[in-house]
Structures are given as C-alpha cells and as structure tokens.
mmCIF file of C-alpha atoms and ligand atoms in Angstrom:
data_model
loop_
_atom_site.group_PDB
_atom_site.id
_atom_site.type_symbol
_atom_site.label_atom_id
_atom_site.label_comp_id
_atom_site.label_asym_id
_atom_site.label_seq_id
_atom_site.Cartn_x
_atom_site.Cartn_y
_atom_site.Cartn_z
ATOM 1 C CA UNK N 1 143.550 51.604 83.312
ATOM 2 C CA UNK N 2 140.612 52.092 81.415
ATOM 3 C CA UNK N 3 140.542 51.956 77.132
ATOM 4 C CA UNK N 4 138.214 54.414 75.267
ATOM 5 C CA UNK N 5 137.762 53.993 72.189
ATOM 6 C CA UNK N 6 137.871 57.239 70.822
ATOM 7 C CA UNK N 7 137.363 58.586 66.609
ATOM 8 C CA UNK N 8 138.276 55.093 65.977
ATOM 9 C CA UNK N 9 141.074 54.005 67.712
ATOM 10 C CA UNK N 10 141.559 52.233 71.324
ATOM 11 C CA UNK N 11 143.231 54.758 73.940
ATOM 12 C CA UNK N 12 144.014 53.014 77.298
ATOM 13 C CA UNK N 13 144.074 55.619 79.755
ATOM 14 C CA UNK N 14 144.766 56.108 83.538
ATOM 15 C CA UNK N 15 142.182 57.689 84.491
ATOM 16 C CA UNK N 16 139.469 57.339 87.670
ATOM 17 C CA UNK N 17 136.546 55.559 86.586
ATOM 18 C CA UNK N 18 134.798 58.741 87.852
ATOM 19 C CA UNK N 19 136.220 61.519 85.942
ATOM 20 C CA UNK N 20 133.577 63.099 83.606
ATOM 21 C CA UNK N 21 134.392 61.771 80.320
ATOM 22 C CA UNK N 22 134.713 65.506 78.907
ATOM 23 C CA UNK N 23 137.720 65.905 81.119
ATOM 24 C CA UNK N 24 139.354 62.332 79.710
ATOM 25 C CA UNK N 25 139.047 64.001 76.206
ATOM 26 C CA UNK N 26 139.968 67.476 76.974
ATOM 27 C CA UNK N 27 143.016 67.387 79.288
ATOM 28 C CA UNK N 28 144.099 63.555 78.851
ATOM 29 C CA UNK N 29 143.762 62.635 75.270
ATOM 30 C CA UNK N 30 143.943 65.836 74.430
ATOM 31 C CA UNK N 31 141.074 66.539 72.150
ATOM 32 C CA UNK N 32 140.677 70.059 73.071
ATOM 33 C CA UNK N 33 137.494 70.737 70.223
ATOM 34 C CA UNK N 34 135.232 69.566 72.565
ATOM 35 C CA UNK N 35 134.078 72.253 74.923
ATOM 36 C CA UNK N 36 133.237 73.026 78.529
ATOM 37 C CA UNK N 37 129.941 74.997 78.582
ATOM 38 C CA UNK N 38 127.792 74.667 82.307
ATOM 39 C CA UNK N 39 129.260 71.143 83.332
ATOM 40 C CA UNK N 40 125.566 70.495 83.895
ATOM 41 C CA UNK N 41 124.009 69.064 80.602
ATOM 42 C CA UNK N 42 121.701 71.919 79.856
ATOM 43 C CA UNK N 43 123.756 73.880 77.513
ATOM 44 C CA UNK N 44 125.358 71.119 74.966
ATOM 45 C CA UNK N 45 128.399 72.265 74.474
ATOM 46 C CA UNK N 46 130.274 69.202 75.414
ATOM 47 C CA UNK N 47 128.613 66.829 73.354
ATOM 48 C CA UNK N 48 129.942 64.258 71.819
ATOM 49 C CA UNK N 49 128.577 61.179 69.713
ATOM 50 C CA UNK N 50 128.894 57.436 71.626
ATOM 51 C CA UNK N 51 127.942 54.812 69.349
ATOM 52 C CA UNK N 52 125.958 57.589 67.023
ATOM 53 C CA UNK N 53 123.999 59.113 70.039
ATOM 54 C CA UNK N 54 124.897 62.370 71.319
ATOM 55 C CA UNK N 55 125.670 62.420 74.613
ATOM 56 C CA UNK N 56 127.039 65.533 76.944
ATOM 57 C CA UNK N 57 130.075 64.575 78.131
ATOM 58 C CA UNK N 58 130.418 66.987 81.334
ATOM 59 C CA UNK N 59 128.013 64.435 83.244
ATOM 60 C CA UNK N 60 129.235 61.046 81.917
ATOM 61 C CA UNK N 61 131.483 59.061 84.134
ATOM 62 C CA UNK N 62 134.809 58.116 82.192
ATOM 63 C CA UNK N 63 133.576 54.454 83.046
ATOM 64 C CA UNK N 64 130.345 54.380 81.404
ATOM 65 C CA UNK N 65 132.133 54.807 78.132
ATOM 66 C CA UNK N 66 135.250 52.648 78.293
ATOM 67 C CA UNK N 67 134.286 49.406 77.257
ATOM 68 C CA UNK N 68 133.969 49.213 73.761
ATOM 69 C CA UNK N 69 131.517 51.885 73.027
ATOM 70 C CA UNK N 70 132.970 53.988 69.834
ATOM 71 C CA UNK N 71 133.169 57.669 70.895
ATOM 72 C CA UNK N 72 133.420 60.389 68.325
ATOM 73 C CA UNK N 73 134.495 63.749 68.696
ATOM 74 C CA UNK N 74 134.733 66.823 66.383
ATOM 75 C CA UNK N 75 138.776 65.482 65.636
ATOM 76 C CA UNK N 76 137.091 62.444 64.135
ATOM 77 C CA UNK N 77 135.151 64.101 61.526
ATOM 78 C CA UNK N 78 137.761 65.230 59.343
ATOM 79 C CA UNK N 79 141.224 67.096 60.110
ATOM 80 C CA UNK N 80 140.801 69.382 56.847
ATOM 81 C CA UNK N 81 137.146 70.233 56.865
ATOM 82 C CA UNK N 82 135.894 67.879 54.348
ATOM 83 C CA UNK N 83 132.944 66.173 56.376
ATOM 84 C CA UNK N 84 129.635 67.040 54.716
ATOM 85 C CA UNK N 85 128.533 68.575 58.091
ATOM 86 C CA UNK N 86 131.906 70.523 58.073
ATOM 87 C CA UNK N 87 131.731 71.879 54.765
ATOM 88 C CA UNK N 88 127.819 73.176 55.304
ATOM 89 C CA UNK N 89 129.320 74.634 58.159
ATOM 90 C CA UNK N 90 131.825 76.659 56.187
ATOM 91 C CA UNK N 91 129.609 77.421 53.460
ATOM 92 C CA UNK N 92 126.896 78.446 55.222
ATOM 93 C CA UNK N 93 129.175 80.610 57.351
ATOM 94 C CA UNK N 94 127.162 79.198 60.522
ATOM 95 C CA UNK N 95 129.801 79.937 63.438
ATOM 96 C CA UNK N 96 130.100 83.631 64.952
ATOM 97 C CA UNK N 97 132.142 83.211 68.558
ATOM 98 C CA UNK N 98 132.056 79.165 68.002
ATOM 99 C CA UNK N 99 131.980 78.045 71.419
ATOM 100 C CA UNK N 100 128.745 75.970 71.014
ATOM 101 C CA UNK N 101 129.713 74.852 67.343
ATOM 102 C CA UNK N 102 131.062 71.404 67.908
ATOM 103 C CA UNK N 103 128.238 70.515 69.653
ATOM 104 C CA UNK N 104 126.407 71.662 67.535
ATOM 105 C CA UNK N 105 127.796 70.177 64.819
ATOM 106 C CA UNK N 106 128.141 66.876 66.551
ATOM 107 C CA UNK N 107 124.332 66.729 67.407
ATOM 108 C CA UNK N 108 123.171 67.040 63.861
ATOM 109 C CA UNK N 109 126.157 64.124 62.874
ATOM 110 C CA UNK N 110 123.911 61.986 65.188
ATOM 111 C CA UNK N 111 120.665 63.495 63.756
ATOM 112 C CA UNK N 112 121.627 63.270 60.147
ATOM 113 C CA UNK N 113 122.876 59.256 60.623
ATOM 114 C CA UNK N 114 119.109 58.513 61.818
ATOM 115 C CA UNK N 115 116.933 61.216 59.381
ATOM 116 C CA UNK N 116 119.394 61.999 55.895
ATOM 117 C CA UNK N 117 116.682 64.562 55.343
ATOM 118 C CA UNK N 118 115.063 66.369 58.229
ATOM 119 C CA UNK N 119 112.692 68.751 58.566
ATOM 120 C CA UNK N 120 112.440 72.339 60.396
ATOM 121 C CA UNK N 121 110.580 70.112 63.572
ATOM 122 C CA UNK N 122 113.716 67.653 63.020
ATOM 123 C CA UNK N 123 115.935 69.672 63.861
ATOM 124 C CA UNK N 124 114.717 71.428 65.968
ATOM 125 C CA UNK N 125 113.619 68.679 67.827
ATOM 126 C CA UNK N 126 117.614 67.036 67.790
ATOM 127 C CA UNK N 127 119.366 70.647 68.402
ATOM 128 C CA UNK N 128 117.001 71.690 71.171
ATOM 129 C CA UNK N 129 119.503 70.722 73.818
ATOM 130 C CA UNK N 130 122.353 72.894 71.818
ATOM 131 C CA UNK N 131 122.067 76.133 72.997
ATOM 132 C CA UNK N 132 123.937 79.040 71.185
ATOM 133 C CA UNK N 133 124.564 82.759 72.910
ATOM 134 C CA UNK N 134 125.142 84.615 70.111
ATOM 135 C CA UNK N 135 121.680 83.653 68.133
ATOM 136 C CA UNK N 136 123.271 81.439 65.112
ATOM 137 C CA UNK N 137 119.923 79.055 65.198
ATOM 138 C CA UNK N 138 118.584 80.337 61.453
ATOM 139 C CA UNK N 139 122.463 79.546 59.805
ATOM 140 C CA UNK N 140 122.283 76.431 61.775
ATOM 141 C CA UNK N 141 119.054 75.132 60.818
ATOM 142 C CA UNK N 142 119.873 76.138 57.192
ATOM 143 C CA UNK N 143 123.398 74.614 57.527
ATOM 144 C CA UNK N 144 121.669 71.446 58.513
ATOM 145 C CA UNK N 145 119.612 71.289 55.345
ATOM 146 C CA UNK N 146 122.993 72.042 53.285
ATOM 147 C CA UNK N 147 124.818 68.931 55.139
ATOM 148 C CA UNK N 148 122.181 66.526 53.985
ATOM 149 C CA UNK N 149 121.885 67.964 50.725
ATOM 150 C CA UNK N 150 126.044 67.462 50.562
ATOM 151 C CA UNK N 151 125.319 63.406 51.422
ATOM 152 C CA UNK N 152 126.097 63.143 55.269
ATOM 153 C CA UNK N 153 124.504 59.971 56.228
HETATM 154 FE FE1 FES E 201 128.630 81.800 69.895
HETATM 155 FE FE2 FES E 201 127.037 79.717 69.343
HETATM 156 S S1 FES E 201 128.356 80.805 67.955
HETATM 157 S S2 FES E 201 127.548 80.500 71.307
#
C-alpha cells in the first residue's frame, strides 16, 4: 500500500512501487485529464506538478512520489474553470485537438509559481519540453502572459 498525496488529499493505493505514476493517476485514482503522449518524457503530455515542479509522469515510478510529496494534477486546479491559468486558457481560446493542453497548462502552473511575470525566453524556456502537434505555441505563449496578468502566482 502506498499513499499519494494527490490535489491535496492522501490516497492510499495498492499499487506496485513500480508502476509509472501516470498509470496510478489515470486508471487507479482515476484522474483521467492527465494524458498519455510517447511514455518516454520527450513529448510532455503527462506532466504533472510534484511539490510545484513539473514532472512527466510516464517515467516516474509510483514510489518516488508516495511519501508525502504533494502531487497536482489538472483536477486540482479548479473543477469549473476558474484557475487564472484556466480562464487565460478559455479566453485566449488556446486549445485546438487538446491532447497536449494539460500539460501544457500544468507546466506554466509550475512556471508562473517561480516567475508571476515571464518573458517570451521564460516561457519558452519552461514550455520547451511541451510539445503541441497541431501548432498552438503563439495562443500559448500569449495565454501565458494573460494568466499572469489574471494573478496566478
Ligand atoms: Fe493538439 Fe496541442 S492542441 S497537440
């Protein structure tokens, strides 16, 4: 039995100490917004925060994570859409197919709780490992800007 703690609130969990922690969240808690993308850490689709860093989830072992550090996932934003980083999203109209979005959202959570107001290098610097298929980058970058302007911190 292992205990994640998990958008703020302790899960115990039988699950191998092994077992990527994106599969814990996915098909035992689950937390479904968090995405499958290579399952080899080059593509970002899977990331999640763990104690404010982003970290992709594919390649973490369920037992690296399951003593205490606080894991966040897209759930633990908001339910309703009313996290600044959220409602940028929205306004900004960011998302076209959406399968790299909560990574990509989650990434600039992390970035935005370190820099409130980053620059173009910023963020490009803290979404580089986010990789999006259908092109969104310019929406994302300005979506970015939007979410600190909103307060995220
Ligand atoms: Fe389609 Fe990013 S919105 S991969």
């Amino acid at each position: 039995m292992l205990t994640f703690n998990i958008n703020g609130k302790d899960h115990p969990l039988e699950v191998p100490g092994d077992m990527p922690l994106l599969w814990v969240l996915r098909d035992v808690a689950h937390l479904t917004g968090t995405k499958f993308g290579c399952g080899m850490a080059q593509c970002g689709a899977c990331t999640v925060n763990v104690d404010g860093a982003p970290l992709r989830s594919c390649i973490t072992p369920a037992a690296a994570v399951a003593s205490g550090q606080k894991i966040l996932t897209i759930e633990g934003l908001s339910s309703d859409g009313s996290h600044p980083v959220q409602r940028a999203w929205a306004e900004i109209d960011v998302v076209q197919c959406g399968y790299c979005q909560s990574g990509q959202i989650m990434s600039t959570v992390a970035l935005l709780a370190k820099i409130p107001a980053p620059t173009d290098s910023d963020i490009d610097q803290a979404l580089s490992g986010n990789l999006c298929r259908c092109g969104t980058y310019p929406r994302i970058r300005a979506a970015v800007k939007r979410a600190a302007d909103l307060g995220e911190a």
